[in-house]
Short mmCIF file of C-alpha atoms in Angstrom, two decimals:
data_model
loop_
_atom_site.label_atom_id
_atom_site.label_comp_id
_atom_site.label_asym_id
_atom_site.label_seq_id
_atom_site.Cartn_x
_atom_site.Cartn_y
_atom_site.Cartn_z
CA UNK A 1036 165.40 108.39 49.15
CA UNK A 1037 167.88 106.25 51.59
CA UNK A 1038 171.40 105.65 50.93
CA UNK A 1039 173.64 102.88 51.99
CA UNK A 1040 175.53 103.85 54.97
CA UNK A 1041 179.77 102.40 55.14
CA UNK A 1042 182.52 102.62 57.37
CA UNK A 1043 185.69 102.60 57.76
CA UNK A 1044 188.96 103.26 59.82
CA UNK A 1045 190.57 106.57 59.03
CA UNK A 1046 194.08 106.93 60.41
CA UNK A 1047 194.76 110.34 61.49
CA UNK A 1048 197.94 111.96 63.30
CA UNK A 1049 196.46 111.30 66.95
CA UNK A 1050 194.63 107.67 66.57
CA UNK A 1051 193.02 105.80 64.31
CA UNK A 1052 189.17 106.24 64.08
CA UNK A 1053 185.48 104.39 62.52
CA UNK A 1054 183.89 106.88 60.66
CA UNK A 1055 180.44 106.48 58.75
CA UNK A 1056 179.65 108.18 54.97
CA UNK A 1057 177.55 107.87 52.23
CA UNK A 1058 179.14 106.72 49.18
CA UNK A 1059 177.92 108.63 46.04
CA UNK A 1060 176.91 112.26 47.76
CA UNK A 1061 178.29 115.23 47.04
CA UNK A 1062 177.79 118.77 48.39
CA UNK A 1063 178.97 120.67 51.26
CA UNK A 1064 180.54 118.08 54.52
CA UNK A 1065 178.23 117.71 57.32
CA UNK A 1066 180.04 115.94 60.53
CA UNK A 1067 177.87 114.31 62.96
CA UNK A 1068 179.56 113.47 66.48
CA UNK A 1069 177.30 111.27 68.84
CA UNK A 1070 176.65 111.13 72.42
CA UNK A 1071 177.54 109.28 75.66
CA UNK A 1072 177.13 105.87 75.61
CA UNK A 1073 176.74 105.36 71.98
CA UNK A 1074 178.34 105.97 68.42
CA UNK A 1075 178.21 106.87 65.39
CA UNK A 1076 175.11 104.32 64.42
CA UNK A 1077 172.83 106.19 65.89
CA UNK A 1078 173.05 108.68 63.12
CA UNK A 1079 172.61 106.29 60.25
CA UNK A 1080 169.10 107.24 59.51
CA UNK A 1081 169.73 110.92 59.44
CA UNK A 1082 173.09 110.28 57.27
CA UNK A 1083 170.55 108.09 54.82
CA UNK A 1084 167.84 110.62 53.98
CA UNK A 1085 169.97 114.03 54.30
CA UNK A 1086 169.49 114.74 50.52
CA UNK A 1087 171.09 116.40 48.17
CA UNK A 1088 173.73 119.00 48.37
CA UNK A 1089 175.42 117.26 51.90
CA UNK A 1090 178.38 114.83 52.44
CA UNK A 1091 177.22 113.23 55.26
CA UNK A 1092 179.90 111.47 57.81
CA UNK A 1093 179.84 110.33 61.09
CA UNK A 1094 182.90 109.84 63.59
CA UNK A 1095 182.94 107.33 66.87
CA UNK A 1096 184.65 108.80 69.30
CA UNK A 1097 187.43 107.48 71.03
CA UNK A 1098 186.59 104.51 73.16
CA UNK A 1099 183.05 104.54 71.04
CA UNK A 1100 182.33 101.98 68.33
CA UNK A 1101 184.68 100.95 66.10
CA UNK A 1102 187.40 103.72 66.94
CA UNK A 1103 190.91 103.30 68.91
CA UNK A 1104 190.54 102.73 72.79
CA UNK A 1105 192.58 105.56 73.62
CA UNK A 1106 192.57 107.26 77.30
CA UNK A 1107 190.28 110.47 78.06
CA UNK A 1108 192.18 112.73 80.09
CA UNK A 1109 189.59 114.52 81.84
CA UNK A 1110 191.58 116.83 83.06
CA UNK A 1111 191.25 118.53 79.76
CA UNK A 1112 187.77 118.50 79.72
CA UNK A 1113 186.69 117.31 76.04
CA UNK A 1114 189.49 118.09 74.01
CA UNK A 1115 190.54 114.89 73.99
CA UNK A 1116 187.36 114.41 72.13
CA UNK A 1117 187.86 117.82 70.26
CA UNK A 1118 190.90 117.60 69.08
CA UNK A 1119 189.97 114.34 67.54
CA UNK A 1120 187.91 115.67 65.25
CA UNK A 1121 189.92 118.40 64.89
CA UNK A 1122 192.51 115.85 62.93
CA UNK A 1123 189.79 114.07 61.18
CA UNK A 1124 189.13 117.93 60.18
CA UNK A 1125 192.43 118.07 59.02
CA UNK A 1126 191.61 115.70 56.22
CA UNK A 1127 187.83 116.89 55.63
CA UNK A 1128 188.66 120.59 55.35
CA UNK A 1129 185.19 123.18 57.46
CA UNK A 1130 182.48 120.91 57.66
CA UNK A 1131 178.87 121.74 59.27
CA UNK A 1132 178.96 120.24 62.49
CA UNK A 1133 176.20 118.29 64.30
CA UNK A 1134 176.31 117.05 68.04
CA UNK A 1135 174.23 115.42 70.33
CA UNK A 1136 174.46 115.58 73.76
CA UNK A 1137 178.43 114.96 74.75
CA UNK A 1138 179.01 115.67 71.13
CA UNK A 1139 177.44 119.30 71.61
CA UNK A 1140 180.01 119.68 74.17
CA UNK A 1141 182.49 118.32 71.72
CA UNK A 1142 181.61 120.32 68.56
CA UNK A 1143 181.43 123.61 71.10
CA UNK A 1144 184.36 123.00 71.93
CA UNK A 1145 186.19 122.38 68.04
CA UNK A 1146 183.76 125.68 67.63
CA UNK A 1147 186.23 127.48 70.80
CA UNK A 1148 189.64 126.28 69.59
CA UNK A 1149 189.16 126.38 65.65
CA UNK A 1150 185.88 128.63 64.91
CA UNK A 1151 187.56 128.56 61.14
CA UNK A 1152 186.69 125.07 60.87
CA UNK A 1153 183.09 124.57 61.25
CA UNK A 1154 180.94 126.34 58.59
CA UNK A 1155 177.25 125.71 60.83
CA UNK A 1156 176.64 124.01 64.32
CA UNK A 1157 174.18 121.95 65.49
CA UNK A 1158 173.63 121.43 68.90
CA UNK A 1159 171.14 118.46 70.07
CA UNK A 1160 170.07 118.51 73.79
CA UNK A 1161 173.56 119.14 74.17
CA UNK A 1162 175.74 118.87 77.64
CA UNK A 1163 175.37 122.36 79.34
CA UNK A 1164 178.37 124.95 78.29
CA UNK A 1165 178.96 124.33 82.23
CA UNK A 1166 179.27 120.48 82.60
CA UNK A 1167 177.04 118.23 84.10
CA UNK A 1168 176.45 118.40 87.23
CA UNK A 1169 177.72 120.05 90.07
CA UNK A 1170 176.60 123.63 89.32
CA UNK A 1171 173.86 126.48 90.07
CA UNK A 1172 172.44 129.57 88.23
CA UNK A 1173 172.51 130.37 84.87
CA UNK A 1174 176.12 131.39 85.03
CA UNK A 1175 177.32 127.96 85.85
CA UNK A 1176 178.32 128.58 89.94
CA UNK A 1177 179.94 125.63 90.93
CA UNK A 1178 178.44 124.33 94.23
CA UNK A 1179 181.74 123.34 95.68
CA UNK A 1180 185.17 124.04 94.62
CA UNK A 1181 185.61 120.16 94.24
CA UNK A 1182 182.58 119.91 91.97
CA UNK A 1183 180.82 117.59 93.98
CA UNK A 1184 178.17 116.10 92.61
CA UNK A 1185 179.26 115.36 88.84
CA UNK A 1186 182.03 113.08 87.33
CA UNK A 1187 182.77 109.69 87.42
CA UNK A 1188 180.98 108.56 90.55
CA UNK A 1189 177.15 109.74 89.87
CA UNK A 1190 177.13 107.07 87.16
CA UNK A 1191 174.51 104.03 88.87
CA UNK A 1192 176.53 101.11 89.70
CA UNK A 1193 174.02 98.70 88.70
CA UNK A 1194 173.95 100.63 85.19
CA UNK A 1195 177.58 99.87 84.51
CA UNK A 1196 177.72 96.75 85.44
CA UNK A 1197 175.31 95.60 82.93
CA UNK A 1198 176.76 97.90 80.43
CA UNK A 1199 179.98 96.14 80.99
CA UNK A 1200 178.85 92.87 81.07
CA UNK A 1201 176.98 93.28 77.27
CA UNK A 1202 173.06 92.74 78.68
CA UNK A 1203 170.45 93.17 76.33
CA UNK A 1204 167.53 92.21 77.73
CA UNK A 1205 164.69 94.34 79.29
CA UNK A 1206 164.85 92.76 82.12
CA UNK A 1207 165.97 95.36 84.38
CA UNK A 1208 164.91 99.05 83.89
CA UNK A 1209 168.69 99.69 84.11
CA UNK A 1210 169.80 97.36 81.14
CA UNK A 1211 170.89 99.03 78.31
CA UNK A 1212 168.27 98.28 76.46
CA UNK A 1213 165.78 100.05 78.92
CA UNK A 1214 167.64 103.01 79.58
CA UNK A 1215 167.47 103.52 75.76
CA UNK A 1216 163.33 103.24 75.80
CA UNK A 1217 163.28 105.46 78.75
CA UNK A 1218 166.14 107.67 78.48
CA UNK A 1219 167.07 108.33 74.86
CA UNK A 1220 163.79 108.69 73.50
CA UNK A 1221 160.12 109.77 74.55
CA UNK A 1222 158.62 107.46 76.19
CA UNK A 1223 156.52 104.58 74.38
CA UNK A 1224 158.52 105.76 71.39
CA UNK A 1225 158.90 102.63 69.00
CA UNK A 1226 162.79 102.03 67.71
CA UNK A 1227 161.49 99.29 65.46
CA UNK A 1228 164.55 97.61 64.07
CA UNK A 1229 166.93 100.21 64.72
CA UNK A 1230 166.41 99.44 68.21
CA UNK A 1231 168.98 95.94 68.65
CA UNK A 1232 171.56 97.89 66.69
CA UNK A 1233 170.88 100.90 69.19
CA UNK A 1234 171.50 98.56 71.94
CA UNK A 1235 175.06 97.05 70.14
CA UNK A 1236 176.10 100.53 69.84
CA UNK A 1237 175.61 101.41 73.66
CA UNK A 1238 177.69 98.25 74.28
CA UNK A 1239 180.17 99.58 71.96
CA UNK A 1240 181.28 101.95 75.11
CA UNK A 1241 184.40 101.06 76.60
CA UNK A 1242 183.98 100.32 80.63
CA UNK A 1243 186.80 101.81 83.26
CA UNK A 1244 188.37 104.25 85.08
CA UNK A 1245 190.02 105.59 81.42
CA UNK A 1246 186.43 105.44 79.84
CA UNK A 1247 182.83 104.98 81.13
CA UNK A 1248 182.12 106.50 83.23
CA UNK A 1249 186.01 107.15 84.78
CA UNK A 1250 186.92 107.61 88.38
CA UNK A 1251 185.99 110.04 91.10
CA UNK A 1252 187.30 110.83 94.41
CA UNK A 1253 185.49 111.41 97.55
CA UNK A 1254 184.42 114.85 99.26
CA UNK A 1255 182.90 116.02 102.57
CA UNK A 1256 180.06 117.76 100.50
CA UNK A 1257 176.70 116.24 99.66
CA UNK A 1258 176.14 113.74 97.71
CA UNK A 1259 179.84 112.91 98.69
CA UNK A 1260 181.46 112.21 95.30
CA UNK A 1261 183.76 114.65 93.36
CA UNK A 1262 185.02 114.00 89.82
CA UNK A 1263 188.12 112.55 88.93
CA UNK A 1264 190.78 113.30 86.09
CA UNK A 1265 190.12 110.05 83.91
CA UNK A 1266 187.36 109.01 82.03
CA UNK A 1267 183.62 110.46 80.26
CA UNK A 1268 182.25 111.28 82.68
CA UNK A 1269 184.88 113.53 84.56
CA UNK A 1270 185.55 115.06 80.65
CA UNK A 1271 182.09 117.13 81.22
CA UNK A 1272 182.62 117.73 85.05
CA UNK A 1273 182.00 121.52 85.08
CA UNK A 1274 186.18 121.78 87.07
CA UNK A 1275 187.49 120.24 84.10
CA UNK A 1276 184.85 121.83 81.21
CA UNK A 1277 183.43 125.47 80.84
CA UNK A 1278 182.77 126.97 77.35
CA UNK A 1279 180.96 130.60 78.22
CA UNK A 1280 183.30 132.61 76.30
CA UNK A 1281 181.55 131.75 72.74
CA UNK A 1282 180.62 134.95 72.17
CA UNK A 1283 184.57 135.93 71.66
CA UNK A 1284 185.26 134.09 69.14
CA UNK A 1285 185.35 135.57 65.36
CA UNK A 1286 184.16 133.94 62.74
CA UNK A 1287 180.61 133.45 64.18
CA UNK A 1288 178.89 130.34 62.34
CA UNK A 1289 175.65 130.47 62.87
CA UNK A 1290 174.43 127.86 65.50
CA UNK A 1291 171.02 125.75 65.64
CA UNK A 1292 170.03 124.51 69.21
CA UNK A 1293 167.13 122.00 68.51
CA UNK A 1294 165.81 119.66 71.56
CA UNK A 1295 163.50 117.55 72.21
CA UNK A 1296 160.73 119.16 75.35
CA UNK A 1297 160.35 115.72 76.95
CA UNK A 1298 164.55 115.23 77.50
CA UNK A 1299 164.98 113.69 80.85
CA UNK A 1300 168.87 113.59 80.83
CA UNK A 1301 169.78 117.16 79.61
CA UNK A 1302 167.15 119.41 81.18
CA UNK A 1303 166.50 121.59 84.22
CA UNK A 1304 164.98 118.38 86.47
CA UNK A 1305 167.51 115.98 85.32
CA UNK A 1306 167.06 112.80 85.81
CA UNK A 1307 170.59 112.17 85.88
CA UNK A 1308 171.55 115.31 87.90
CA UNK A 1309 172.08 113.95 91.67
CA UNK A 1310 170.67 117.81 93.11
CA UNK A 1311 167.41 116.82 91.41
CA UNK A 1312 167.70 113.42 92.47
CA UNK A 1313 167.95 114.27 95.70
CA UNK A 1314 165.01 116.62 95.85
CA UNK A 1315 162.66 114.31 94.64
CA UNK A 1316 164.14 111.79 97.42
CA UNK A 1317 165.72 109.05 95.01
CA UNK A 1318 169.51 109.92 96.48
CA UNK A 1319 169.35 109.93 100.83
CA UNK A 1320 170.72 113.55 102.84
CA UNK A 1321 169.65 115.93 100.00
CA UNK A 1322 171.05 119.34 101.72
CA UNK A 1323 168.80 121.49 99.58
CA UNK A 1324 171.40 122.23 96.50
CA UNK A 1325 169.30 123.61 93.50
CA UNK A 1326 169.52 121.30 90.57
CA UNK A 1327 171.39 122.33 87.85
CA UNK A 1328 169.35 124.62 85.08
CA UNK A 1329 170.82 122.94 82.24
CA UNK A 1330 168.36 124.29 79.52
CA UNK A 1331 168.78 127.92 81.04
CA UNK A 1332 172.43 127.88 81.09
CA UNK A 1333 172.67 126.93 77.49
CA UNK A 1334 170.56 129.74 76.32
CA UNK A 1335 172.52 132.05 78.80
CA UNK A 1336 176.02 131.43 76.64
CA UNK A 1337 174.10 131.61 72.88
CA UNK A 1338 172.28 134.81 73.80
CA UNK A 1339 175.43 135.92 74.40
CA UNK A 1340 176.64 134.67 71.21
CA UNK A 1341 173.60 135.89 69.37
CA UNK A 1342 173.99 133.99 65.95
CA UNK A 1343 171.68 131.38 66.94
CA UNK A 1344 168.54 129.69 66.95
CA UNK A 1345 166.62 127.80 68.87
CA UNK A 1346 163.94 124.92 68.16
CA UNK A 1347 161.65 122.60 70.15
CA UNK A 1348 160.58 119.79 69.00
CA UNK A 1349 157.37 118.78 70.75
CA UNK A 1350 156.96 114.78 71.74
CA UNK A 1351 160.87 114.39 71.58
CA UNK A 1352 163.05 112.84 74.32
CA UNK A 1353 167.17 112.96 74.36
CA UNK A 1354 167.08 112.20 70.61
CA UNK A 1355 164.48 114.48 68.43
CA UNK A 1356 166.47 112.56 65.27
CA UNK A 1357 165.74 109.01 66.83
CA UNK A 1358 162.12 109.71 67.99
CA UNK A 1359 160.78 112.58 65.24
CA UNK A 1360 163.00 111.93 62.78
CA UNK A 1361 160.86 113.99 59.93
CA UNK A 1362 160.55 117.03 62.18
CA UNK A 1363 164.67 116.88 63.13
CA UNK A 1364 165.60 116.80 59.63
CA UNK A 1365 163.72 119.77 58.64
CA UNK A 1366 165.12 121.51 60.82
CA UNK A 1367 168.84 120.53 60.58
CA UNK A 1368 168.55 121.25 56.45
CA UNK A 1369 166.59 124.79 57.36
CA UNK A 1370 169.80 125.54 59.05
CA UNK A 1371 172.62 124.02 56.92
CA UNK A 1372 171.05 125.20 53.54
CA UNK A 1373 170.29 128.87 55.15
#
């Protein structure tokens, strides 16, 4: 059975932000925290048909949706992000967490500073423990002390601009819309008529140096641009975020790692990592740099941690809950109800 889905604007002690919930359920609080480029409506389906036993919510992250425009200071990595929902926590009491992508960096993070406050994690294709970008080997080496190669400046140009300027056509395989079909899912994966609000939410992103994707600086170092301190994309730049010291922290919640095997954006031949790009010849002077292993990084840092466990969800993309929605949710409610 579905469930209507409402928001609203919860002021906390650090900004006012849109959260989603399901009116009527009861049960244990389950916390879902969305990706890059995106918000919380991308986890309206899952919120619907959790079933019984769950509070479902869903939070938009600053400059997200329908939450305050604040600033990301990068040079803090996430926590901007973090301790955001650490407020909103405030107010919830432990919840089971569930992020995707950015939001696994995110929820890792509340997971670091507060381990008291989150009851399960859920990590989906989530940002390497190391950043994006910008590193080597499964310990996270950065390939220059500047971190070239991730931040602000390996967002495409192009990309942004259309982001920016609210395009939702197909027209060009970098609209919004396209970069969803491609990107977010497996490809030839149908949306239906989830996908048009998909596409609103990506436009929901804030553009600039403060936001999407932020600024960067230049370097002497192939590909030539280092991250900045403002901004998304500089948040997850692996100077300004590392997480490998999981395994320290006590309580250990158990964590579930679930991706999708056809993930083009967080995966060990990224798509969006400029070392791949380059050795496939889509960026010019590739100087050999490895790409970064993602995948093998994450599983690194939870081996270390140990309570975890980790599922593949064959025919998925970025999303496993957007493009097998049945086989996600078995496995998220395996987890929370274990």
């Amino acid at each position: 059975m579905t469930l209507p889905v409402t928001a609203e604007r919860i002021r906390t002690d650090r900004l006012t932000l849109n959260i989603l919930s399901v009116p009527g359920t009861s049960g244990e609080p389950v916390l879902f925290v969305h990706g890059n480029v995106s918000c919380s409506a991308f986890w309206r389906s899952t919120m619907a048909s959790l079933g019984e036993g769950f509070r479902p919510y869903a939070v938009d992250l600053r400059g997200f949706g329908g939450s305050d425009p604040e600033p990301v200071d990068a040079s803090r990595g996430v926590r901007d992000y973090s301790d955001d929902v650490l407020a909103l926590l405030d107010r919830l009491g432990p919840v089971h967490l569930v992020g995707w992508s950015l939001g696994g960096g995110v929820v890792m993070q509340v997971l670091r500073d507060r381990p008291a406050a989150v009851r399960s994690l859920t990590l989906v294709n989530p940002v390497s423990p190391y950043g994006f970008g910008g590193t080597t080997g499964v310990d996270g080496t950065l390939n220059s002390p500047d971190g070239v190669g991730s931040g602000g400046g390996g967002a495409n140009p192009e990309f942004v601009r259309l982001l920016r300027e609210g395009d939702r056509s197909d027209g060009s395989p970098l609209s919004p819309r396209s970069v969803l079909r491609a990107t977010y899912v497996a490809p030839g994966t149908d949306l239906g008529e989830e996908e048009d609000a998909f596409v609103e939410s990506m436009l929901s992103t804030r553009v600039g140096d403060d936001h999407y994707p932020g600024d960067f600086l230049p370097s002497d170092v192939w590909p030539n641009l280092a991250p900045g301190k403002r901004g998304v994309l500089n948040s997850i730049a692996p100077t300004n975020f590392r997480i490998d010291d999981l395994h320290e922290i006590d309580p250990k919640p158990p964590i579930l790692w679930i991706r999708g095997d056809q993930d083009v954006i967080v995966s060990d031949t990224s798509l969006f990592d400029l070392a791949h790009l380059g050795a496939i010849g889509a960026v010019p002077g590739w100087d050999g740099t490895p790409a970064q292993p993602m995948v093998a990084q994450t599983r690194a840092v939870l081996e270390r941690y140990g309570a975890y466990r980790e599922v593949v969800v064959e025919g998925a993309g970025h999303g496993p809950h957007l493009d097998r929605p049945a086989e996600f949710r078995a496995a998220l409610l395996a987890h929370l109800r274990s």
